[in-house]
Coordinates of C-alpha atoms in Angstrom, one line a residue:
X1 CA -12.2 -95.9 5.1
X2 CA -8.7 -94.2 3.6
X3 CA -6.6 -94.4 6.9
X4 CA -3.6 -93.5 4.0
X5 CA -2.6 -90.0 5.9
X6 CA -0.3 -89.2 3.1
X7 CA -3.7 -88.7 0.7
X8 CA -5.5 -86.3 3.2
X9 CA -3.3 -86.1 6.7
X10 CA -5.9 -87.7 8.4
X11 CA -8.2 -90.7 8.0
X12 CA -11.1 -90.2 6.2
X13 CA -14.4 -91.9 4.3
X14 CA -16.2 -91.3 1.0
X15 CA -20.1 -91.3 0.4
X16 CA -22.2 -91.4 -2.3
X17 CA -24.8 -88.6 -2.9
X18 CA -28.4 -90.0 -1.4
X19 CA -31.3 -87.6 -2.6
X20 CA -34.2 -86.4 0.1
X21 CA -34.4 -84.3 2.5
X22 CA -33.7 -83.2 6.1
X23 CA -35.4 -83.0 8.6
X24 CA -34.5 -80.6 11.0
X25 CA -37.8 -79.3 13.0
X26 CA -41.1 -80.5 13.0
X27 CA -42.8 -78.1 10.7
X28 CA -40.2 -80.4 7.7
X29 CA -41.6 -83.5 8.7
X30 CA -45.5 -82.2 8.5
X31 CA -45.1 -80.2 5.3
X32 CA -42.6 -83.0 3.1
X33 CA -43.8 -86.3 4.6
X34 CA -46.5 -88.4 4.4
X35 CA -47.9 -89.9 8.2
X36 CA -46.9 -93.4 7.2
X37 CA -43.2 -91.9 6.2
X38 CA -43.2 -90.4 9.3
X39 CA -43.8 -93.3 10.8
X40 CA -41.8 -95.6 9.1
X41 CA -38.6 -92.4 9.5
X42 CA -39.6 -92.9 13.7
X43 CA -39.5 -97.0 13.3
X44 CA -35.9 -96.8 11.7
X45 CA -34.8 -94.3 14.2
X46 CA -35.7 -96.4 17.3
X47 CA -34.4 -99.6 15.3
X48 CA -30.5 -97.6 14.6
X49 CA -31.0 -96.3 17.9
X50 CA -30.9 -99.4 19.9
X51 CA -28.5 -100.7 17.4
X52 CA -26.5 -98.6 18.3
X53 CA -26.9 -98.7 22.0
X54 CA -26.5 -102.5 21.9
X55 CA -22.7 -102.1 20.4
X56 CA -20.2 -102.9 23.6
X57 CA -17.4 -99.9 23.3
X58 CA -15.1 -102.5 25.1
X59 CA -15.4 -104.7 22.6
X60 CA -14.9 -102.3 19.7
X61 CA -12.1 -100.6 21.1
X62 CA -13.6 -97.8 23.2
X63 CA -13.5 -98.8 26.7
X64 CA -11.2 -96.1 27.2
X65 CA -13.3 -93.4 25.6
X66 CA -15.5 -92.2 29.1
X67 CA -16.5 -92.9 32.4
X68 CA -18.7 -96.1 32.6
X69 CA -19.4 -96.0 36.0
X70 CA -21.5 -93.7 38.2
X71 CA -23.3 -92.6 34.4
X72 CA -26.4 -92.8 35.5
X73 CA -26.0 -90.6 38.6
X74 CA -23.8 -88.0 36.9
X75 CA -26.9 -87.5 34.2
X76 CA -29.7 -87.5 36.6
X77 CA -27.3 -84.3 38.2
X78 CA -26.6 -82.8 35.0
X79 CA -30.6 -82.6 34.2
X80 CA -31.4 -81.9 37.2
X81 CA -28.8 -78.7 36.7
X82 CA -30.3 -78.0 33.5
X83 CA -34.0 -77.8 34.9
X84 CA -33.0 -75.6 37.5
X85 CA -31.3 -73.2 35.3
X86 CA -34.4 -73.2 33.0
X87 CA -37.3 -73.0 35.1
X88 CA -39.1 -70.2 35.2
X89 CA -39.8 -68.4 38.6

């Protein structure tokens, strides 16, 4: 991380090139992978996932970021929106 604004005027990160694909839709996924990658792509995306979900924003400095309480209610709302506005009659 280059948090040296004078280089780019903002913070930014480098990455190295990784070769493969993307997957974007299904249709990819059956056509350039093998079931067991598949499986193995699904295993890792679960794993990163709940890694991910496991982090505590307070603790890594974004308790300020959102909202944290009433969450649940707000999202059982907002899809309950969504379904409504999708449904066919």
């Amino acid at each position: 991380m280059c948090d040296d604004v004078s280089v780019n005027d903002a913070p930014f990160y480098v990455m190295g090139f990784i070769d493969g694909i993307i997957v974007r839709d299904p249709d990819i996924a059956l056509k350039m992978l093998t079931p067991a990658t598949r499986l193995q792509a699904s295993n890792s995306l679960v794993d990163t996932m709940a890694a991910i979900h496991a982090v505590d924003p307070v603790a890594v400095g974004l308790g300020e970021l959102g909202r944290h309480d009433g969450y649940i209610e707000r999202q059982l709302k907002r899809w309950y929106s969504q379904w409504n506005a999708s449904k066919t009659r």
